[in-house]
CSV table of C-alpha atoms and ligand atoms in Angstrom, one decimal:
chain,number,residue,atom,x,y,z
U,9,UNK,CA,42.0,8.8,-7.9
U,10,UNK,CA,44.1,5.9,-8.3
U,11,UNK,CA,44.6,3.8,-5.0
U,12,UNK,CA,48.3,3.9,-5.5
U,13,UNK,CA,48.7,7.6,-5.6
U,14,UNK,CA,47.9,8.4,-2.2
U,15,UNK,CA,51.5,9.8,-1.0
U,16,UNK,CA,55.0,9.5,-2.6
U,17,UNK,CA,56.3,7.1,-1.6
U,18,UNK,CA,53.1,4.7,-1.5
U,19,UNK,CA,54.3,2.4,1.3
U,20,UNK,CA,53.7,-1.4,1.2
U,21,UNK,CA,55.0,-3.3,4.3
U,22,UNK,CA,54.4,-6.5,6.3
U,23,UNK,CA,56.2,-9.7,6.6
U,24,UNK,CA,57.3,-12.1,3.9
U,25,UNK,CA,54.9,-14.7,5.0
U,26,UNK,CA,52.0,-14.5,7.6
U,27,UNK,CA,53.3,-17.0,10.1
U,28,UNK,CA,50.8,-16.9,13.2
U,29,UNK,CA,47.8,-14.8,13.9
U,30,UNK,CA,50.0,-12.9,17.0
U,31,UNK,CA,52.6,-11.9,14.3
U,32,UNK,CA,50.3,-10.7,11.7
U,33,UNK,CA,48.2,-8.5,14.5
U,34,UNK,CA,51.5,-7.3,16.0
U,35,UNK,CA,52.9,-6.2,12.7
U,36,UNK,CA,49.7,-4.8,11.3
U,37,UNK,CA,49.2,-2.9,14.5
U,38,UNK,CA,52.6,-1.2,14.5
U,39,UNK,CA,52.7,-0.4,10.9
U,40,UNK,CA,49.1,1.2,10.7
U,41,UNK,CA,50.3,3.5,13.3
U,42,UNK,CA,53.2,4.5,11.2
U,43,UNK,CA,51.1,5.4,8.3
U,44,UNK,CA,51.8,2.5,6.0
U,45,UNK,CA,49.3,2.7,3.3
U,46,UNK,CA,49.0,-1.2,2.4
U,47,UNK,CA,49.7,-4.1,4.6
U,48,UNK,CA,51.2,-7.2,2.8
U,49,UNK,CA,51.8,-10.8,3.7
U,50,UNK,CA,52.4,-13.9,1.7
U,51,UNK,CA,49.9,-16.6,2.7
U,52,UNK,CA,50.9,-18.9,-0.5
U,53,UNK,CA,54.5,-18.9,-0.8
U,54,UNK,CA,56.3,-19.8,-4.0
U,55,UNK,CA,59.3,-21.8,-2.6
U,56,UNK,CA,62.4,-22.6,-5.0
U,57,UNK,CA,62.9,-25.9,-3.5
U,58,UNK,CA,60.2,-28.4,-2.1
U,59,UNK,CA,60.1,-29.1,1.7
U,60,UNK,CA,60.1,-25.6,3.1
U,61,UNK,CA,57.3,-23.5,4.7
U,62,UNK,CA,54.7,-22.7,1.8
U,63,UNK,CA,52.3,-20.5,3.7
U,64,UNK,CA,49.2,-20.8,5.9
U,65,UNK,CA,46.8,-20.2,2.9
U,66,UNK,CA,43.3,-19.7,4.0
U,67,UNK,CA,43.9,-19.7,7.9
U,68,UNK,CA,46.1,-16.8,7.2
U,69,UNK,CA,43.5,-14.7,5.2
U,70,UNK,CA,41.5,-15.0,8.4
U,71,UNK,CA,44.2,-13.1,10.4
U,72,UNK,CA,44.7,-10.6,7.8
U,73,UNK,CA,41.0,-9.6,7.7
U,74,UNK,CA,41.0,-9.5,11.4
U,75,UNK,CA,44.2,-7.0,11.1
U,76,UNK,CA,42.2,-5.0,8.6
U,77,UNK,CA,39.3,-4.5,10.7
U,78,UNK,CA,40.9,-4.0,14.0
U,79,UNK,CA,43.6,-1.6,12.6
U,80,UNK,CA,41.8,-0.1,9.8
U,81,UNK,CA,44.8,-0.9,7.3
U,82,UNK,CA,44.0,-2.6,3.7
U,83,UNK,CA,45.8,-5.5,2.9
U,84,UNK,CA,47.4,-7.4,-0.2
U,85,UNK,CA,48.5,-11.2,-0.8
U,86,UNK,CA,50.1,-12.8,-3.5
U,87,UNK,CA,47.9,-14.8,-5.8
U,88,UNK,CA,49.0,-17.6,-8.2
U,89,UNK,CA,46.2,-19.7,-9.1
U,90,UNK,CA,42.4,-18.8,-9.9
U,91,UNK,CA,41.7,-20.7,-6.6
U,92,UNK,CA,44.0,-18.1,-4.6
U,93,UNK,CA,41.8,-15.3,-6.1
U,94,UNK,CA,38.6,-16.9,-4.9
U,95,UNK,CA,39.8,-17.1,-1.5
U,96,UNK,CA,41.6,-13.8,-1.5
U,97,UNK,CA,38.3,-12.2,-2.5
U,98,UNK,CA,36.3,-14.1,0.2
U,99,UNK,CA,38.5,-12.8,3.0
U,100,UNK,CA,38.0,-9.0,1.5
U,101,UNK,CA,41.7,-8.6,0.2
U,102,UNK,CA,42.2,-5.0,-1.1
U,103,UNK,CA,44.9,-5.4,-3.7
U,104,UNK,CA,46.3,-8.7,-5.2
U,105,UNK,CA,50.0,-9.1,-6.4
U,106,UNK,CA,51.4,-11.4,-9.0
U,107,UNK,CA,54.6,-13.0,-8.0
U,108,UNK,CA,57.9,-12.9,-10.2
U,109,UNK,CA,57.5,-16.5,-10.8
U,110,UNK,CA,54.1,-16.4,-12.1
U,111,UNK,CA,54.7,-13.3,-14.4
U,112,UNK,CA,56.9,-15.3,-16.6
U,113,UNK,CA,54.2,-17.6,-17.6
U,114,UNK,CA,51.6,-15.9,-20.2
U,115,UNK,CA,49.0,-19.1,-19.7
U,116,UNK,CA,48.8,-18.6,-15.9
U,117,UNK,CA,48.6,-15.0,-16.1
U,118,UNK,CA,45.9,-15.2,-18.7
U,119,UNK,CA,43.9,-17.8,-16.2
U,120,UNK,CA,44.5,-15.2,-13.5
U,121,UNK,CA,43.3,-12.3,-15.4
U,122,UNK,CA,40.1,-14.4,-16.6
U,123,UNK,CA,39.3,-15.3,-13.0
U,124,UNK,CA,39.1,-11.5,-12.4
U,125,UNK,CA,36.9,-10.6,-15.3
U,126,UNK,CA,34.1,-8.2,-13.7
U,127,UNK,CA,35.9,-7.6,-10.8
U,128,UNK,CA,37.8,-4.4,-10.5
U,129,UNK,CA,40.3,-4.8,-7.7
U,130,UNK,CA,43.9,-3.2,-7.8
U,131,UNK,CA,46.6,-5.7,-9.0
U,132,UNK,CA,50.3,-5.3,-8.8
U,133,UNK,CA,52.7,-7.1,-11.0
U,134,UNK,CA,56.1,-8.1,-10.3
U,135,UNK,CA,58.6,-8.2,-12.9
U,136,UNK,CA,59.2,-11.3,-14.4
U,137,UNK,CA,62.4,-13.2,-13.1
U,138,UNK,CA,64.4,-12.8,-16.3
U,139,UNK,CA,64.8,-9.0,-17.6
U,140,UNK,CA,62.2,-9.0,-20.3
U,141,UNK,CA,60.3,-5.9,-20.5
U,142,UNK,CA,57.7,-7.0,-23.2
U,143,UNK,CA,56.8,-10.2,-20.7
U,144,UNK,CA,56.1,-7.7,-17.7
U,145,UNK,CA,54.4,-5.3,-19.9
U,146,UNK,CA,52.4,-8.2,-21.5
U,147,UNK,CA,51.4,-9.4,-18.0
U,148,UNK,CA,50.0,-6.0,-17.4
U,149,UNK,CA,48.1,-5.7,-20.4
U,150,UNK,CA,46.3,-9.2,-19.9
U,151,UNK,CA,44.9,-7.8,-16.4
U,152,UNK,CA,43.9,-4.5,-18.1
U,153,UNK,CA,42.1,-6.5,-21.0
U,154,UNK,CA,39.7,-8.2,-18.6
U,155,UNK,CA,38.9,-4.9,-17.1
U,156,UNK,CA,41.5,-4.3,-14.2
U,157,UNK,CA,42.0,-0.4,-14.3
U,158,UNK,CA,44.4,-0.1,-11.4
U,159,UNK,CA,47.4,-1.8,-12.2
U,160,UNK,CA,50.8,-1.1,-10.8
U,161,UNK,CA,54.2,-2.6,-11.6
U,162,UNK,CA,56.6,-3.9,-9.0
U,163,UNK,CA,60.4,-3.8,-9.7
U,164,UNK,CA,61.9,-6.8,-7.5
U,165,UNK,CA,65.1,-7.2,-9.7
U,166,UNK,CA,66.1,-10.3,-11.8
U,167,UNK,CA,67.6,-13.6,-11.2
U,168,UNK,CA,71.1,-14.4,-12.2
U,169,UNK,CA,73.6,-17.3,-11.5
U,170,UNK,CA,75.9,-15.4,-9.3
U,171,UNK,CA,75.0,-12.6,-6.5
U,172,UNK,CA,78.6,-11.5,-6.9
U,173,UNK,CA,77.7,-8.0,-7.5
U,174,UNK,CA,76.1,-8.2,-4.0
U,175,UNK,CA,72.4,-8.2,-5.0
U,176,UNK,CA,70.0,-11.2,-4.3
U,177,UNK,CA,68.2,-10.3,-7.7
U,178,UNK,CA,70.1,-7.7,-10.1
U,179,UNK,CA,68.3,-4.3,-10.3
U,180,UNK,CA,68.9,-3.9,-13.9
U,181,UNK,CA,67.4,-0.4,-13.6
U,182,UNK,CA,67.1,0.1,-17.5
U,183,UNK,CA,64.2,-2.5,-17.6
U,184,UNK,CA,61.9,-0.4,-15.3
U,185,UNK,CA,62.9,2.5,-16.8
U,186,UNK,CA,62.1,1.3,-20.5
U,187,UNK,CA,58.5,0.0,-18.9
U,188,UNK,CA,57.8,3.5,-17.5
U,189,UNK,CA,58.9,5.0,-20.9
U,190,UNK,CA,56.4,2.8,-22.6
U,191,UNK,CA,53.8,3.2,-20.0
U,192,UNK,CA,54.3,6.8,-18.6
U,193,UNK,CA,51.2,6.9,-16.4
U,194,UNK,CA,51.9,3.3,-14.8
U,195,UNK,CA,52.6,3.2,-11.1
U,196,UNK,CA,56.1,2.1,-10.2
U,197,UNK,CA,56.8,0.3,-7.0
U,198,UNK,CA,60.1,-0.8,-6.1
U,199,UNK,CA,60.7,-3.8,-3.8
U,200,UNK,CA,64.3,-3.2,-2.2
U,201,UNK,CA,63.7,-6.3,0.0
U,202,UNK,CA,64.0,-9.0,-2.8
U,203,UNK,CA,66.6,-6.7,-4.9
U,204,UNK,CA,69.2,-6.7,-2.0
U,205,UNK,CA,68.2,-9.8,0.0
U,206,UNK,CA,70.0,-8.1,2.9
U,207,UNK,CA,68.4,-5.5,5.2
U,208,UNK,CA,71.5,-3.3,5.6
U,209,UNK,CA,71.3,-2.3,2.0
U,210,UNK,CA,67.5,-1.5,1.9
U,211,UNK,CA,67.9,2.3,2.7
U,212,UNK,CA,70.3,2.6,-0.2
U,213,UNK,CA,68.2,1.0,-2.8
U,214,UNK,CA,65.0,2.6,-1.6
U,215,UNK,CA,66.8,6.1,-2.1
U,216,UNK,CA,68.0,5.0,-5.5
U,217,UNK,CA,64.4,4.1,-6.3
U,218,UNK,CA,62.9,7.5,-5.2
U,219,UNK,CA,65.6,9.3,-7.4
U,220,UNK,CA,64.5,6.9,-10.4
U,221,UNK,CA,61.1,8.5,-9.8
U,222,UNK,CA,59.4,5.2,-8.6
U,223,UNK,CA,55.9,6.1,-6.8
U,224,UNK,CA,56.2,3.5,-4.1
U,225,UNK,CA,58.1,0.8,-2.0
U,226,UNK,CA,57.4,-2.2,-0.9
U,227,UNK,CA,59.6,-3.5,2.2
U,228,UNK,CA,59.3,-6.6,4.1
U,229,UNK,CA,59.0,-6.0,7.6
U,230,UNK,CA,58.6,-8.4,10.6
U,231,UNK,CA,58.7,-7.9,14.1
U,232,UNK,CA,61.6,-10.4,14.8
U,233,UNK,CA,63.2,-10.7,11.6
U,234,UNK,CA,66.1,-12.9,12.5
U,235,UNK,CA,63.3,-15.7,13.6
U,236,UNK,CA,61.3,-15.1,10.3
U,237,UNK,CA,60.1,-18.4,8.6
U,238,UNK,CA,61.2,-17.0,5.2
U,239,UNK,CA,63.4,-14.3,4.0
U,240,UNK,CA,65.1,-13.7,7.4
U,241,UNK,CA,67.9,-11.8,6.1
U,242,UNK,CA,66.1,-9.3,4.2
U,243,UNK,CA,63.3,-8.5,6.5
U,244,UNK,CA,63.5,-5.4,9.0
U,245,UNK,CA,61.5,-4.2,12.1
U,246,UNK,CA,59.0,-1.7,12.0
U,247,UNK,CA,61.4,0.5,14.0
U,248,UNK,CA,64.0,0.1,11.2
U,249,UNK,CA,61.2,0.5,8.6
U,250,UNK,CA,60.4,3.9,10.2
U,251,UNK,CA,64.1,5.0,9.8
U,252,UNK,CA,64.5,4.1,6.6
U,253,UNK,CA,61.3,6.1,5.5
U,254,UNK,CA,62.4,9.0,7.6
U,255,UNK,CA,66.0,8.8,5.9
U,256,UNK,CA,64.6,9.2,2.4
U,257,UNK,CA,64.9,12.3,0.4
U,258,UNK,CA,62.0,12.7,-1.8
U,259,UNK,CA,62.8,14.8,-4.8
U,260,UNK,CA,60.2,15.7,-7.4
U,261,UNK,CA,60.6,15.4,-11.2
U,262,UNK,CA,59.7,19.4,-11.8
U,263,UNK,CA,60.8,22.3,-9.7
U,264,UNK,CA,59.4,25.9,-9.3
U,265,UNK,CA,63.1,27.3,-8.6
U,266,UNK,CA,63.3,29.4,-11.9
U,267,UNK,CA,67.3,29.9,-11.5
U,268,UNK,CA,67.5,26.3,-11.4
U,269,UNK,CA,65.2,25.7,-14.3
U,270,UNK,CA,67.2,28.4,-16.4
U,271,UNK,CA,70.5,26.7,-15.5
U,272,UNK,CA,69.0,23.3,-16.3
U,273,UNK,CA,67.7,24.5,-19.7
U,274,UNK,CA,71.1,25.7,-20.6
U,275,UNK,CA,72.8,22.5,-19.7
U,276,UNK,CA,70.1,20.7,-21.8
U,277,UNK,CA,70.8,22.7,-24.8
U,278,UNK,CA,74.5,21.9,-24.8
U,279,UNK,CA,73.7,18.2,-23.9
U,280,UNK,CA,71.4,18.4,-27.3
U,281,UNK,CA,74.2,19.8,-29.2
U,282,UNK,CA,76.9,17.3,-28.1
U,283,UNK,CA,74.4,14.5,-28.7
U,284,UNK,CA,74.0,15.9,-32.5
U,285,UNK,CA,77.6,15.5,-32.7
U,286,UNK,CA,77.8,12.1,-31.4
U,287,UNK,CA,75.3,11.1,-34.1
U,288,UNK,CA,77.1,12.9,-37.0
U,289,UNK,CA,80.3,11.4,-36.0
U,290,UNK,CA,78.8,7.9,-35.7
U,291,UNK,CA,77.3,8.5,-39.3
U,292,UNK,CA,80.9,9.2,-40.3
U,293,UNK,CA,82.2,6.4,-38.8
U,294,UNK,CA,79.5,4.2,-40.6
U,295,UNK,CA,80.6,5.8,-44.0
U,296,UNK,CA,84.1,4.7,-43.3
U,297,UNK,CA,83.0,1.1,-42.7
U,298,UNK,CA,81.3,1.3,-46.1
U,299,UNK,CA,84.7,2.2,-47.9
U,300,UNK,CA,86.5,-0.6,-45.8
U,301,UNK,CA,84.1,-3.1,-46.8
U,302,UNK,CA,84.7,-2.5,-50.4
U,303,UNK,CA,88.5,-2.5,-49.7
U,304,UNK,CA,88.0,-5.8,-47.8
U,305,UNK,CA,86.1,-7.3,-50.7
U,306,UNK,CA,88.7,-6.2,-53.3
U,307,UNK,CA,91.5,-7.8,-51.1
U,308,UNK,CA,89.6,-10.6,-50.3
U,309,UNK,CA,89.7,-10.2,-46.6
U,310,UNK,CA,86.9,-11.3,-43.8
U,311,UNK,CA,84.6,-8.4,-42.5
U,312,UNK,CA,85.3,-9.2,-39.0
U,313,UNK,CA,88.9,-9.4,-38.1
U,314,UNK,CA,89.4,-10.5,-34.3
U,315,UNK,CA,92.7,-9.1,-34.1
U,316,UNK,CA,91.4,-5.6,-35.1
U,317,UNK,CA,88.7,-6.0,-32.7
U,318,UNK,CA,91.1,-6.8,-29.7
U,319,UNK,CA,93.1,-3.7,-30.7
U,320,UNK,CA,89.9,-1.6,-30.7
U,321,UNK,CA,88.8,-2.9,-27.2
U,322,UNK,CA,92.4,-2.1,-25.9
U,323,UNK,CA,92.9,1.4,-27.3
U,324,UNK,CA,89.0,2.8,-26.7
U,325,UNK,CA,89.7,1.3,-23.1
U,326,UNK,CA,92.8,3.2,-22.6
U,327,UNK,CA,91.2,6.3,-23.8
U,328,UNK,CA,88.3,5.8,-21.2
U,329,UNK,CA,90.6,5.5,-18.5
U,330,UNK,CA,92.1,8.8,-19.3
U,331,UNK,CA,88.8,10.6,-19.0
U,332,UNK,CA,88.0,8.5,-16.0
U,333,UNK,CA,85.0,7.0,-17.6
U,334,UNK,CA,84.1,3.3,-16.8
U,335,UNK,CA,85.9,1.0,-19.4
U,336,UNK,CA,83.2,-1.4,-19.2
U,337,UNK,CA,80.8,1.0,-20.2
U,338,UNK,CA,82.9,2.2,-23.3
U,339,UNK,CA,83.5,-1.3,-24.3
U,340,UNK,CA,79.8,-1.9,-24.2
U,341,UNK,CA,79.1,1.3,-26.5
U,342,UNK,CA,81.7,0.0,-28.8
U,343,UNK,CA,80.4,-3.4,-29.1
U,344,UNK,CA,77.2,-2.1,-30.2
U,345,UNK,CA,79.1,0.4,-32.6
U,346,UNK,CA,81.4,-2.4,-33.9
U,347,UNK,CA,78.4,-4.9,-34.4
U,348,UNK,CA,76.4,-2.5,-36.5
U,349,UNK,CA,79.8,-1.7,-38.7
U,350,UNK,CA,80.5,-5.4,-39.3
U,351,UNK,CA,76.4,-5.9,-40.1
U,352,UNK,CA,77.0,-2.9,-42.6
U,353,UNK,CA,80.1,-4.5,-43.9
U,354,UNK,CA,78.5,-8.1,-44.2
U,355,UNK,CA,75.7,-6.2,-46.4
U,356,UNK,CA,78.1,-4.9,-48.9
U,357,UNK,CA,79.9,-8.2,-49.2
U,358,UNK,CA,76.5,-9.9,-49.7
U,359,UNK,CA,75.4,-7.9,-52.2
U,360,UNK,CA,78.5,-8.3,-54.1
U,361,UNK,CA,78.3,-12.1,-53.9
U,362,UNK,CA,74.6,-11.9,-55.2
U,363,UNK,CA,76.0,-9.8,-58.3
U,364,UNK,CA,78.5,-12.4,-59.0
U,365,UNK,CA,75.8,-15.1,-59.0
U,366,UNK,CA,73.4,-13.4,-61.1
Z,4,PEP,C1,57.6,-11.9,-1.9
Z,4,PEP,O1,57.3,-10.7,-2.0
Z,4,PEP,O2,57.6,-12.4,-0.7
Z,4,PEP,C2,57.8,-12.8,-3.1
Z,4,PEP,C3,57.8,-14.2,-3.1
Z,4,PEP,O3,58.3,-12.2,-4.0
Z,4,PEP,P1,58.7,-12.4,-5.6
Z,4,PEP,O4,57.7,-12.7,-6.4
Z,4,PEP,O5,59.4,-11.0,-6.0
Z,4,PEP,O6,60.0,-13.2,-5.5
Z,5,MN,MN1,59.9,-12.7,0.6
């Protein structure tokens, strides 16, 4: 059985950084009594700017091993260099995790994967800081290729310039959903601490992750969060973690409830036929685009006409408003449709130009 399939959610908790021996032992003791599956602590911290606390390194691994033996709880640390792997293995680390700033770099990921050749230890790969599904998938594959059989993906959100929408790292849910579509068997863990950056919002994002069918959660937990040396605002106490976990509603992908299943099947059939209609209508719309391209060519007009695009955005937004649909969503859909329509019109114009030249 997979290391990560022991309970849904599979819970990983522990401080952002291993600060002192006392802090590690106190937190690990409390978390193990709550049934947390895996204890986490950073011993090498990737800091954005120099001059701040960068982790206690090897010394902290000794504390983690002591906690593991005393409380019988496995632990995980972030590794970013082959030297980290060597030390992590020396101190009997159970699971390794690759940080977001490492996943972005295929050279470094390859070096780490090679350092693990012949050693089958579970590895968790955080998403890269930019929302690139293939880069994330590629990092996972590099570990699999060197023989790691138990890999999990951790969704920790994506950086952006502004946190105006209220997250430290934007969740951008379609990215992990796409990874799961490509790799259905992959264990998916959500890290609401780094997504939100604020302890008050962790419960909400953890619930969302469960409803998005994630298998596990990684939540930063510290005995005195406000005094934490790193990521103070997003860490919770063990008691808060307990409340968050108890408050979670864990729903299943499938149900045995026959009445519910029959109703769902009916709604799905209606939805399937609506989707057929949507695609048929898009095809008709594209046919119109072809006719318009011929006309624009005959009248010597450009394929893209800014005034017409402005009008489309205004009228379609207005219609979206009437149906209580998100205007932003409808405009995004139309951006795609309009872009495709212009692409087809340009093709018509181009082939006409080729005919003139030849
Ligand atoms: C962390 O988990 O403490 C951490 C540094 O995470 P990330 O790589 O997601 O920033
Ligand atoms: Mn952290």
